[in-house]
Coordinates of C-alpha atoms in Angstrom, one line a residue:
Chain A
X1 CA 146.1 93.6 122.0
X2 CA 147.3 94.9 118.5
X3 CA 147.5 92.1 116.0
X4 CA 149.4 94.3 113.4
X5 CA 152.2 95.5 115.8
X6 CA 152.9 91.7 116.8
X7 CA 153.0 90.5 113.3
X8 CA 155.2 94.0 112.6
X9 CA 157.3 93.3 115.4
X10 CA 157.6 89.6 114.6
X11 CA 158.7 90.3 111.1
X12 CA 161.1 92.5 112.5
X13 CA 162.4 89.6 115.1
X14 CA 163.2 87.3 111.7
X15 CA 166.1 89.9 110.7
X16 CA 167.9 89.4 114.1
X17 CA 166.7 85.4 114.1
X18 CA 168.5 85.3 110.5
X19 CA 171.8 86.9 112.1
X20 CA 171.5 83.9 114.8
X21 CA 170.6 81.2 112.4
X22 CA 174.1 82.4 110.6
X23 CA 175.8 82.2 113.8
X24 CA 174.8 79.5 115.4
X25 CA 175.3 77.4 111.7
X26 CA 178.9 78.4 111.6
X27 CA 178.8 77.5 115.2
X28 CA 177.7 73.9 114.9
X29 CA 180.1 73.3 111.5
X30 CA 182.9 74.0 113.5
X31 CA 181.9 72.2 116.8
X32 CA 180.9 69.3 114.8
X33 CA 184.2 69.0 113.3
X34 CA 186.8 70.2 115.6
X35 CA 185.4 69.8 118.6
X36 CA 185.7 73.8 119.8
X37 CA 183.2 76.2 120.6
X38 CA 184.6 79.2 118.6
X39 CA 184.1 81.9 121.2
X40 CA 186.0 84.3 119.0
X41 CA 182.8 83.7 116.1
X42 CA 181.6 86.9 117.5
X43 CA 184.7 88.8 116.6
X44 CA 184.6 87.4 113.2
X45 CA 180.9 88.9 112.6
X46 CA 182.2 92.3 114.0
X47 CA 185.0 92.1 111.8
X48 CA 183.1 91.3 108.7
X49 CA 181.3 94.8 109.4
X50 CA 184.2 96.5 110.1
X51 CA 185.8 95.2 107.1
X52 CA 182.9 96.8 105.0
X53 CA 182.9 100.4 106.5
X54 CA 186.5 100.4 105.7
X55 CA 186.3 99.6 102.8
X56 CA 183.8 101.9 102.2
X57 CA 185.8 104.9 104.3
X58 CA 188.8 104.1 102.3
X59 CA 189.0 102.3 99.1
X60 CA 185.2 103.1 97.7
X61 CA 184.1 99.6 98.0
X62 CA 180.5 99.6 98.0
X63 CA 177.6 96.6 99.8
X64 CA 178.3 94.5 97.6
X65 CA 182.1 94.5 97.0
X66 CA 182.4 94.3 100.7
X67 CA 179.8 90.9 100.7
X68 CA 182.1 88.8 99.1
X69 CA 185.4 90.8 99.9
X70 CA 184.9 90.7 103.8
X71 CA 184.3 87.1 103.8
X72 CA 186.8 86.1 102.0
X73 CA 189.6 88.5 103.8
X74 CA 188.4 86.4 106.8
X75 CA 187.5 82.7 106.0
X76 CA 191.6 83.8 105.0
X77 CA 192.4 84.8 108.7
X78 CA 190.2 81.9 109.8
X79 CA 192.8 79.5 108.0
X80 CA 195.8 81.1 109.2
X81 CA 194.1 81.2 113.1
X82 CA 193.3 77.8 113.0
X83 CA 196.8 76.5 111.5
X84 CA 198.7 78.6 114.1
X85 CA 196.6 78.3 117.1
X86 CA 193.7 76.1 117.3
X87 CA 195.4 72.9 116.0
X88 CA 197.8 72.6 118.6
X89 CA 194.6 71.9 121.2
X90 CA 192.3 69.3 119.8
X91 CA 194.7 66.6 121.8
X92 CA 193.5 68.9 125.0
X93 CA 190.5 68.9 126.8
X94 CA 187.6 70.9 124.6
X95 CA 187.6 73.2 127.5
X96 CA 190.8 75.3 126.2
X97 CA 189.6 75.6 122.8
X98 CA 187.0 77.6 124.4
X99 CA 189.8 79.5 126.0
X100 CA 191.9 80.0 123.9
X101 CA 189.6 81.5 121.4
X102 CA 188.2 83.8 124.0
X103 CA 191.5 84.9 124.7
X104 CA 191.9 85.6 120.4
X105 CA 188.5 87.1 120.6
X106 CA 189.7 89.9 123.6
X107 CA 192.8 90.5 121.7
X108 CA 191.1 91.1 118.5
X109 CA 188.6 93.6 120.0
X110 CA 191.6 95.4 121.8
X111 CA 192.8 96.2 118.1
X112 CA 189.4 97.4 116.7
X113 CA 188.8 99.4 119.7
X114 CA 192.1 101.1 119.4
X115 CA 192.4 101.1 115.4
X116 CA 188.5 102.6 115.7
X117 CA 187.6 104.0 118.8
X118 CA 185.0 102.5 121.2
X119 CA 181.6 104.4 119.5
X120 CA 179.6 103.2 117.0
X121 CA 180.3 103.9 113.2
X122 CA 177.7 104.5 110.7
X123 CA 177.6 102.4 107.7
X124 CA 174.9 103.4 105.2
X125 CA 172.0 100.8 103.4
X126 CA 173.2 100.5 99.3
X127 CA 171.2 103.0 97.6
X128 CA 169.7 99.8 95.5
X129 CA 168.1 98.5 98.4
X130 CA 166.8 102.1 99.8
X131 CA 162.7 102.3 100.2
X132 CA 160.4 99.9 102.0
X133 CA 158.3 97.4 100.9
X134 CA 154.3 97.3 101.9
X135 CA 153.4 94.0 103.6
X136 CA 150.0 95.2 104.1
X137 CA 150.2 95.2 108.1
X138 CA 153.6 97.1 108.0
X139 CA 155.4 99.0 105.5
X140 CA 159.0 96.5 105.8
X141 CA 162.2 98.6 105.3
X142 CA 163.3 97.2 101.5
X143 CA 166.6 95.9 103.1
X144 CA 166.2 94.3 106.1
X145 CA 163.1 92.2 103.6
X146 CA 166.5 91.3 101.8
X147 CA 168.1 90.6 104.7
X148 CA 165.9 88.2 105.2
X149 CA 165.5 86.1 102.1
X150 CA 169.4 86.1 101.4
X151 CA 170.0 84.7 105.0
X152 CA 167.6 82.2 104.2
X153 CA 168.7 81.3 101.4
X154 CA 172.3 81.5 102.6
X155 CA 171.2 79.2 105.8
X156 CA 169.7 77.1 103.6
X157 CA 172.2 76.9 100.8
X158 CA 174.9 76.1 103.4
X159 CA 172.7 72.9 104.8
X160 CA 172.5 71.5 101.1
X161 CA 175.6 71.6 100.7
X162 CA 176.7 69.9 103.7
X163 CA 173.6 67.0 103.1
X164 CA 173.7 66.5 99.4
X165 CA 177.2 67.0 98.4
X166 CA 179.9 64.7 98.2
X167 CA 182.4 67.6 100.4
X168 CA 179.4 67.5 102.8
X169 CA 179.5 63.9 102.9
X170 CA 182.9 64.0 103.6
X171 CA 182.9 67.1 106.1
X172 CA 180.0 64.6 107.6
X173 CA 181.9 61.7 108.1
X174 CA 184.4 63.4 109.6
X175 CA 182.5 64.6 111.9
X176 CA 181.7 61.1 112.8
X177 CA 185.0 59.2 112.8
X178 CA 188.2 61.5 112.3
X179 CA 190.4 58.3 112.6
X180 CA 188.3 56.5 109.6
X181 CA 187.6 58.7 107.0
X182 CA 191.7 59.8 107.1
X183 CA 192.3 56.2 107.0
X184 CA 190.4 56.1 103.7
X185 CA 193.2 58.5 102.2
X186 CA 191.2 62.0 103.2
X187 CA 193.6 64.8 104.9
X188 CA 190.8 65.4 107.5
X189 CA 193.7 67.9 108.9
X190 CA 193.4 70.3 105.9
X191 CA 189.5 69.7 106.3
X192 CA 189.5 70.4 109.8
X193 CA 191.6 74.3 108.2
X194 CA 189.1 74.9 105.7
X195 CA 186.1 74.1 108.2
X196 CA 187.4 77.0 110.2
X197 CA 188.1 79.3 107.5
X198 CA 184.5 78.7 105.9
X199 CA 182.8 78.8 109.7
X200 CA 183.9 82.0 110.5
X201 CA 183.9 83.2 107.0
X202 CA 179.6 82.3 107.2
X203 CA 180.4 84.7 110.6
X204 CA 181.9 88.0 108.4
X205 CA 179.1 88.1 105.8
X206 CA 176.8 88.0 108.4
X207 CA 178.7 91.2 110.0
X208 CA 178.4 92.6 106.5
X209 CA 174.7 91.8 106.3
X210 CA 174.3 93.7 109.8
X211 CA 176.3 96.9 109.3
X212 CA 173.4 98.9 107.9
X213 CA 170.8 97.8 110.6
X214 CA 173.5 96.9 114.2
X215 CA 175.5 99.9 114.5
X216 CA 179.4 99.2 113.7
X217 CA 180.8 99.1 116.6
X218 CA 183.7 96.6 118.5
X219 CA 181.2 95.4 121.1
X220 CA 178.9 94.0 118.3
X221 CA 180.5 90.7 118.2
X222 CA 180.3 89.7 121.6
X223 CA 176.7 91.0 122.8
X224 CA 175.4 89.0 119.8
X225 CA 177.4 85.6 120.4
X226 CA 176.3 85.2 123.9
X227 CA 172.8 85.1 122.9
X228 CA 173.6 83.1 120.4
X229 CA 175.5 80.9 122.9
X230 CA 171.8 80.4 124.4
X231 CA 170.2 80.0 121.0
X232 CA 172.7 76.7 121.1
X233 CA 172.4 75.6 124.1
X234 CA 168.2 75.5 123.3
X235 CA 168.7 74.2 119.7
X236 CA 171.5 71.7 120.8
X237 CA 174.2 71.4 118.3
X238 CA 173.5 67.5 116.9
X239 CA 171.1 69.3 113.7
X240 CA 172.1 71.7 111.0
X241 CA 168.9 72.2 109.9
X242 CA 168.3 72.5 114.4
X243 CA 170.4 75.5 114.8
X244 CA 169.0 77.3 111.4
X245 CA 165.2 76.7 112.7
X246 CA 166.2 77.4 116.5
X247 CA 167.5 80.5 115.2
X248 CA 164.9 81.7 113.2
X249 CA 162.5 80.5 115.7
X250 CA 164.1 82.4 118.6
X251 CA 163.9 86.0 116.4
X252 CA 160.7 85.8 116.1
X253 CA 160.4 84.9 119.7
X254 CA 161.8 87.7 121.0
X255 CA 160.1 90.2 118.7
X256 CA 156.6 89.4 119.7
X257 CA 158.1 89.3 123.1
X258 CA 158.8 92.9 121.9
X259 CA 155.3 93.7 121.3
X260 CA 153.5 91.9 124.0
X261 CA 156.2 92.5 127.3
X262 CA 159.0 95.0 126.0
X263 CA 160.6 94.5 129.3
X264 CA 161.5 91.3 128.7
X265 CA 162.7 91.4 125.3
X266 CA 166.7 91.6 126.2
X267 CA 165.8 88.3 128.4
X268 CA 163.7 86.2 126.8
X269 CA 165.8 84.2 124.7
X270 CA 167.8 83.0 128.0
X271 CA 164.4 82.4 130.0
X272 CA 163.5 80.0 127.4
X273 CA 166.8 78.5 127.6
X274 CA 166.4 77.8 130.6
X275 CA 162.7 76.5 130.4
X276 CA 164.5 74.0 127.9
X277 CA 167.3 72.6 130.0
X278 CA 164.6 72.0 132.7
X279 CA 162.7 70.0 130.4
X280 CA 164.9 68.7 127.9
X281 CA 168.3 69.2 129.2
X282 CA 169.8 68.2 125.9
X283 CA 167.9 70.8 123.7
X284 CA 164.9 70.7 120.6
X285 CA 167.2 69.2 118.2
X286 CA 170.2 67.2 120.1
X287 CA 171.6 63.5 120.6
X288 CA 171.1 62.1 123.6
X289 CA 174.0 62.1 126.0
Chain B
X1 CA 189.1 63.5 119.2
X2 CA 188.0 62.7 122.7
X3 CA 190.0 65.1 124.6
X4 CA 192.3 64.2 128.1
X5 CA 190.1 65.1 131.0
X6 CA 190.6 68.6 131.8
X7 CA 193.2 69.4 134.2
X8 CA 194.4 66.3 136.3
X9 CA 197.1 68.0 137.0
X10 CA 197.2 67.1 141.0
X11 CA 197.6 63.6 142.8
X12 CA 196.2 62.7 145.3
X13 CA 196.6 65.6 148.0
X14 CA 199.3 64.9 149.9
X15 CA 198.2 61.9 151.6
X16 CA 201.6 60.5 153.0
X17 CA 203.0 64.1 153.8
X18 CA 202.6 65.1 157.2
X19 CA 199.9 68.3 157.5
X20 CA 198.3 70.3 159.6
X21 CA 195.0 71.9 158.5
X22 CA 195.8 70.7 154.7
X23 CA 199.1 72.8 155.3
X24 CA 201.9 70.5 154.2
X25 CA 205.5 72.5 154.8
X26 CA 205.7 73.6 151.2
X27 CA 201.9 75.1 151.4
X28 CA 203.0 76.5 154.8
X29 CA 206.2 77.9 153.8
X30 CA 204.1 80.3 150.6
X31 CA 201.4 80.9 153.1
X32 CA 203.7 82.6 155.4
X33 CA 205.4 84.2 152.2
X34 CA 201.9 85.6 151.4
X35 CA 200.9 86.8 155.1
X36 CA 204.8 88.6 154.7
X37 CA 204.4 90.1 151.7
X38 CA 200.5 91.3 152.7
X39 CA 202.7 92.8 155.9
X40 CA 205.0 94.7 153.6
X41 CA 202.6 95.6 151.0
X42 CA 201.6 99.0 151.7
X43 CA 205.3 100.3 151.9
X44 CA 205.1 100.1 148.5
X45 CA 201.8 100.4 146.9
X46 CA 198.2 102.3 147.3
X47 CA 196.2 99.8 150.2
X48 CA 193.2 100.1 148.0
X49 CA 194.7 98.7 144.7
X50 CA 196.3 96.0 147.4
X51 CA 192.5 95.3 149.1
X52 CA 191.3 95.1 145.9
X53 CA 193.8 92.3 144.8
X54 CA 192.8 90.7 148.0
X55 CA 189.3 90.9 146.9
X56 CA 190.0 89.3 143.6
X57 CA 191.7 86.7 145.7
X58 CA 188.5 85.3 147.2
X59 CA 186.8 85.4 144.2
X60 CA 189.1 83.5 142.4
X61 CA 189.7 80.8 145.4
X62 CA 186.2 80.1 145.0
X63 CA 186.3 80.2 141.4
X64 CA 189.3 77.7 142.0
X65 CA 187.5 75.2 143.8
X66 CA 184.8 74.6 140.6
X67 CA 187.3 75.1 137.5
X68 CA 190.5 73.2 139.5
X69 CA 188.8 70.9 141.8
X70 CA 185.3 69.8 140.3
X71 CA 186.4 70.0 136.4
X72 CA 183.4 72.8 136.0
X73 CA 184.1 75.7 134.0
X74 CA 181.7 78.2 134.9
X75 CA 181.5 81.8 132.2
X76 CA 178.9 83.1 134.8
X77 CA 180.6 84.0 138.0
X78 CA 179.8 87.5 137.4
X79 CA 176.2 87.0 138.4
X80 CA 177.0 86.3 142.2
X81 CA 179.9 88.3 141.9
X82 CA 177.4 91.4 140.9
X83 CA 174.6 90.7 142.7
X84 CA 176.6 89.7 145.4
X85 CA 178.1 93.6 145.4
X86 CA 175.1 95.3 144.7
X87 CA 172.5 93.7 148.0
X88 CA 175.6 94.2 150.0
X89 CA 175.4 98.0 148.6
X90 CA 172.0 97.8 148.9
X91 CA 171.6 96.9 152.2
X92 CA 174.2 99.3 154.1
X93 CA 172.2 102.2 152.1
X94 CA 168.6 101.6 152.5
X95 CA 168.5 99.2 155.5
X96 CA 171.3 100.8 157.2
X97 CA 172.6 97.3 158.0
X98 CA 175.7 97.1 160.0
X99 CA 179.4 96.1 157.6
X100 CA 179.1 92.5 159.0
X101 CA 175.0 92.1 158.0
X102 CA 175.7 93.3 154.6
X103 CA 178.3 91.8 153.1
X104 CA 176.7 88.6 154.8
X105 CA 173.9 89.5 152.6
X106 CA 176.1 90.1 149.5
X107 CA 176.8 86.6 150.5
X108 CA 173.7 84.6 151.0
X109 CA 172.6 86.4 147.4
X110 CA 175.0 84.7 146.1
X111 CA 175.0 81.8 147.6
X112 CA 171.2 81.4 146.8
X113 CA 171.7 82.3 143.5
X114 CA 175.0 80.4 142.9
X115 CA 171.9 77.1 143.8
X116 CA 169.6 78.0 141.5
X117 CA 172.0 78.8 138.4
X118 CA 173.9 75.2 139.5
X119 CA 170.4 73.4 139.4
X120 CA 170.2 74.1 136.1
X121 CA 173.2 73.9 134.9
X122 CA 175.2 71.3 135.7
X123 CA 172.2 69.0 133.7
X124 CA 174.9 69.6 130.8
X125 CA 178.5 69.3 131.1
X126 CA 182.0 70.8 129.7
X127 CA 181.5 72.9 126.9
X128 CA 177.6 73.6 127.3
X129 CA 177.9 74.0 130.5
X130 CA 180.3 76.6 129.7
X131 CA 177.7 78.8 127.5
X132 CA 174.4 78.4 130.2
X133 CA 176.5 80.0 132.8
X134 CA 177.6 82.4 130.4
X135 CA 174.4 82.5 129.2
X136 CA 172.4 82.8 132.4
X137 CA 174.9 85.9 134.1
X138 CA 173.9 87.7 130.7
X139 CA 170.2 87.4 131.6
X140 CA 170.8 88.8 135.3
X141 CA 173.4 91.4 133.1
X142 CA 170.0 93.0 131.9
X143 CA 167.7 92.4 134.4
X144 CA 170.2 94.4 136.8
X145 CA 170.2 96.7 134.2
X146 CA 166.5 97.6 134.3
X147 CA 165.7 96.6 138.0
X148 CA 165.4 99.7 140.0
X149 CA 167.2 98.8 143.2
X150 CA 170.4 98.6 141.3
X151 CA 170.5 102.6 140.4
X152 CA 170.4 101.4 136.7
X153 CA 173.7 103.3 135.1
X154 CA 174.2 104.9 138.0
X155 CA 174.5 102.1 139.9
X156 CA 174.4 102.1 144.2
X157 CA 176.7 105.1 145.1
X158 CA 178.1 106.1 148.5
X159 CA 177.8 103.6 150.4
X160 CA 178.9 103.7 154.0
X161 CA 181.9 101.3 155.2
X162 CA 180.9 101.3 158.9
X163 CA 182.7 100.1 161.9
X164 CA 183.5 95.8 162.4
X165 CA 182.3 94.2 165.6
X166 CA 180.9 97.7 166.1
X167 CA 184.7 99.7 167.2
X168 CA 186.6 99.3 164.5
X169 CA 186.1 102.1 162.6
X170 CA 186.9 101.1 158.6
X171 CA 186.5 104.9 157.3
X172 CA 190.7 104.4 157.9
X173 CA 192.2 102.8 154.7
X174 CA 194.7 101.8 156.5
X175 CA 192.5 99.9 159.1
X176 CA 190.2 98.6 156.4
X177 CA 193.4 97.4 154.5
X178 CA 194.0 95.3 157.6
X179 CA 190.9 94.5 158.3
X180 CA 190.8 93.2 155.1
X181 CA 194.5 91.3 155.1
X182 CA 193.1 89.2 158.1
X183 CA 189.8 88.3 156.0
X184 CA 191.7 87.0 153.0
X185 CA 194.4 85.0 155.5
X186 CA 191.5 83.2 156.5
X187 CA 189.8 82.8 153.0
X188 CA 192.6 81.4 151.8
X189 CA 193.2 78.8 154.6
X190 CA 189.5 78.1 154.7
X191 CA 189.8 77.3 150.9
X192 CA 193.2 75.1 150.9
X193 CA 191.0 73.2 154.2
X194 CA 188.0 72.7 152.1
X195 CA 190.3 71.6 148.9
X196 CA 192.2 68.5 151.7
X197 CA 189.2 67.1 153.4
X198 CA 187.1 64.2 152.8
X199 CA 184.6 66.9 150.6
X200 CA 187.8 68.2 148.4
X201 CA 188.6 64.5 147.6
X202 CA 185.2 63.9 146.5
X203 CA 185.4 66.5 144.6
X204 CA 188.5 66.0 143.0
X205 CA 186.7 62.1 141.9
X206 CA 183.7 63.8 140.1
X207 CA 186.1 66.0 138.4
X208 CA 188.8 62.4 137.5
X209 CA 186.2 59.5 136.7
X210 CA 182.5 60.9 137.6
X211 CA 181.5 57.4 136.6
X212 CA 183.5 55.7 138.9
X213 CA 182.1 58.5 141.9
X214 CA 179.0 57.6 140.7
X215 CA 179.7 53.6 141.4
X216 CA 181.4 54.1 145.1
X217 CA 178.0 55.6 146.1
X218 CA 178.7 59.3 145.6
X219 CA 175.7 61.4 144.7
X220 CA 177.8 63.7 141.7
X221 CA 175.3 65.7 141.4
X222 CA 174.8 67.3 144.9
X223 CA 178.8 67.5 145.1
X224 CA 178.6 69.6 142.0
X225 CA 176.2 71.4 143.2
X226 CA 177.7 72.1 146.6
X227 CA 180.8 72.8 145.0
X228 CA 178.4 75.4 142.6
X229 CA 177.3 76.9 145.8
X230 CA 180.2 77.4 147.4
X231 CA 181.9 79.0 144.6
X232 CA 178.7 81.9 144.1
X233 CA 179.1 82.4 148.0
X234 CA 182.3 83.4 147.8
X235 CA 181.7 85.5 145.0
X236 CA 179.6 87.4 146.4
X237 CA 181.3 87.4 150.0
X238 CA 184.4 89.2 147.6
X239 CA 182.4 91.8 146.3
X240 CA 180.5 92.7 149.3
X241 CA 183.8 93.6 150.6
X242 CA 185.0 95.4 147.4
X243 CA 181.5 97.6 147.8
X244 CA 182.3 98.4 151.4
X245 CA 185.7 99.2 150.3
X246 CA 184.7 101.3 147.4
X247 CA 181.8 102.5 148.2
X248 CA 180.2 101.9 144.9
X249 CA 178.3 98.6 142.9
X250 CA 178.0 99.4 139.4
X251 CA 176.9 97.5 136.2
X252 CA 180.9 96.6 135.4
X253 CA 180.6 94.2 138.7
X254 CA 177.6 92.1 136.9
X255 CA 179.0 92.3 133.6
X256 CA 180.6 89.6 131.4
X257 CA 184.5 90.9 132.1
X258 CA 184.1 89.8 135.6
X259 CA 183.3 86.3 134.9
X260 CA 186.5 86.4 132.1
X261 CA 188.7 88.1 134.6
X262 CA 188.5 85.5 137.4
X263 CA 188.8 82.7 134.1
X264 CA 192.3 84.4 133.3
X265 CA 193.6 84.9 137.0
X266 CA 193.0 81.3 137.4
X267 CA 194.8 80.3 134.3
X268 CA 197.9 82.6 134.7
X269 CA 197.5 81.6 138.3
X270 CA 197.2 77.9 138.2
X271 CA 193.9 76.1 137.4
X272 CA 193.6 73.4 140.4
X273 CA 196.3 74.8 143.0
X274 CA 196.1 76.1 146.2
X275 CA 198.0 79.1 145.4
X276 CA 197.3 79.8 141.8
X277 CA 194.4 82.8 142.7
X278 CA 197.2 84.1 145.0
X279 CA 199.9 84.9 141.9
X280 CA 197.3 85.0 139.8
X281 CA 195.3 88.3 141.4
X282 CA 198.3 90.3 141.9
X283 CA 199.6 89.2 138.2
X284 CA 196.3 90.2 136.1
X285 CA 195.1 93.6 138.8
X286 CA 198.6 94.9 138.4
X287 CA 198.9 94.2 134.8
X288 CA 195.2 96.6 134.2
X289 CA 196.1 99.1 137.3
X290 CA 199.7 99.8 135.1
X291 CA 198.0 99.2 131.9
X292 CA 194.7 101.3 133.1
X293 CA 195.8 105.3 131.3
X294 CA 195.9 103.1 127.8
X295 CA 192.5 102.4 127.7
X296 CA 192.0 99.6 125.2
X297 CA 195.2 98.1 125.1
X298 CA 194.2 96.1 128.3
X299 CA 192.1 94.4 126.5
X300 CA 194.2 93.5 123.7
X301 CA 197.5 92.6 126.1
X302 CA 194.4 90.4 128.3
X303 CA 194.2 88.8 125.0
X304 CA 197.7 87.9 124.1
X305 CA 198.6 86.9 128.2
X306 CA 195.0 84.6 127.6
X307 CA 196.4 82.9 124.4
X308 CA 200.3 82.6 125.6
X309 CA 199.1 81.1 128.9
X310 CA 196.6 78.3 127.0
X311 CA 198.8 77.4 123.6
X312 CA 202.8 77.3 126.0
X313 CA 201.9 77.1 129.7
X314 CA 198.4 75.7 130.7
X315 CA 199.9 74.7 134.3
X316 CA 199.7 78.6 135.1
X317 CA 203.1 80.4 137.0
X318 CA 202.4 78.3 140.4
X319 CA 201.6 75.3 138.1
X320 CA 204.9 75.3 136.7
X321 CA 206.8 76.4 140.3
X322 CA 205.1 72.9 141.5
X323 CA 207.1 70.9 138.4
X324 CA 209.9 72.7 139.3
X325 CA 209.6 71.6 143.3
X326 CA 208.0 69.0 142.9
X327 CA 205.4 69.6 145.3
X328 CA 201.6 70.9 145.7
X329 CA 201.5 74.8 146.2

């Protein structure tokens, strides 16, 4: 077996793993506080990529600008979505939240298909990140190296904010016991709104980062979100760090499979999910039911 | 922020009302109305379109048994629908099996898959259950894309219709229409019978209060698994009929669009109602049929319908009718 091939496929797998980590992290934060599985998470990821594309086409704003503008726009959109739609479902069974966000996802995907057509659109790598780095066992395109480093930093920063800042402490407290936190004078409804906005902004940031790698097309969000659901089931949504580690780890596993048994590379994460469910139903980092 | 228990819309099934095979007077009237609609349908609409609606009614009935009466939301029924379609098509073309056995093959494979997937998925409940079934179905989709017997992008084509019982030739659309009509009426009656049987009562107990059902000595997991398997079998059965009608089984049948469609049909029709699948299938498939020329607008409008029904009419059309007429439909 070619060790170089395995190593290079796993390195490339890490790029996917970064996207899984960013998305499952956002899902876990939103789920923890709002109790909603955000099916629309995938389309916010997709919207991030499309905003990057549109900014480049129409306003001549490049990658770095998009990296700031897209998450801000999508974050604001997220605030509006929470206030207009999601907020009305907190009293009900969580499954209605899933149905609602699925409806929103279909709507947005339909809208983007009408506006941009169904085919993939190209988005080029920014000039400052062209070229490749020599890792000894492979030439890694500079842009992918950037995605891995930036993505891991982003995930760890989010984790640090949640674990080590006063804001994060409030967030964790509200996740544990919203009624008590509200009694201490913290405005929990506003927190829910901001959390949703921040979670989807994170997804949009991931979308901008993915734009030069994946082709920018309307269904890119849905296909990635289904894999991320499996990632979430494997990791369990109990721990923030857990979802980061699981996301990255499954990216590596996917890369490994691509090198060893390529036919199974699209199904390996689902197979891993089945194995985990049989062996440890609550997931790797999940709390006991 | 614990949610209220999911969809406790039905009270205990008409214990005080007289019923025959699960039919109260109101349900019998609604059933006869449906039969009448089927009888006059071809005068107004293309029979093949109506057959497609009837197939989705069967599919949606099985799904509502699981979602509405057992309280489990699956996002993976495309796996059973798609594999049912593939195997039925394969049996009819490659093995040369007659209509009955091809449909049986599609139903049995779906039931077997339902048994396995159910066994895996019922380890978790609620949102996790939904995500697990979705992921399992996506796995089946990728397998269908690569496996040789599905024909990949082309699917299985020119599947013969054959004959029923060896003498009713299905090649005429009119004959096929009446055969499927009888089957869909039988399927709805069967679904109604299951829901209003002692088994159906236990399913509702499992949905409303699993702990209590367990304390009464019911094996909750076994009942969930049974409901899941029946529901998968009905998906495979419906898909087989659709495959025979259109003579084709493709990747679309196994894609997640099918899973969301059956959820949407039941949400619009009425989750936890007998006639929700009937009304929902007519509504959603008509919408798709008439919007089809406008391409992606279908997706956009489906999204709006989803959102509006979740926010404003969670009981669905039949659920609203039930409220108005104070009865169970």
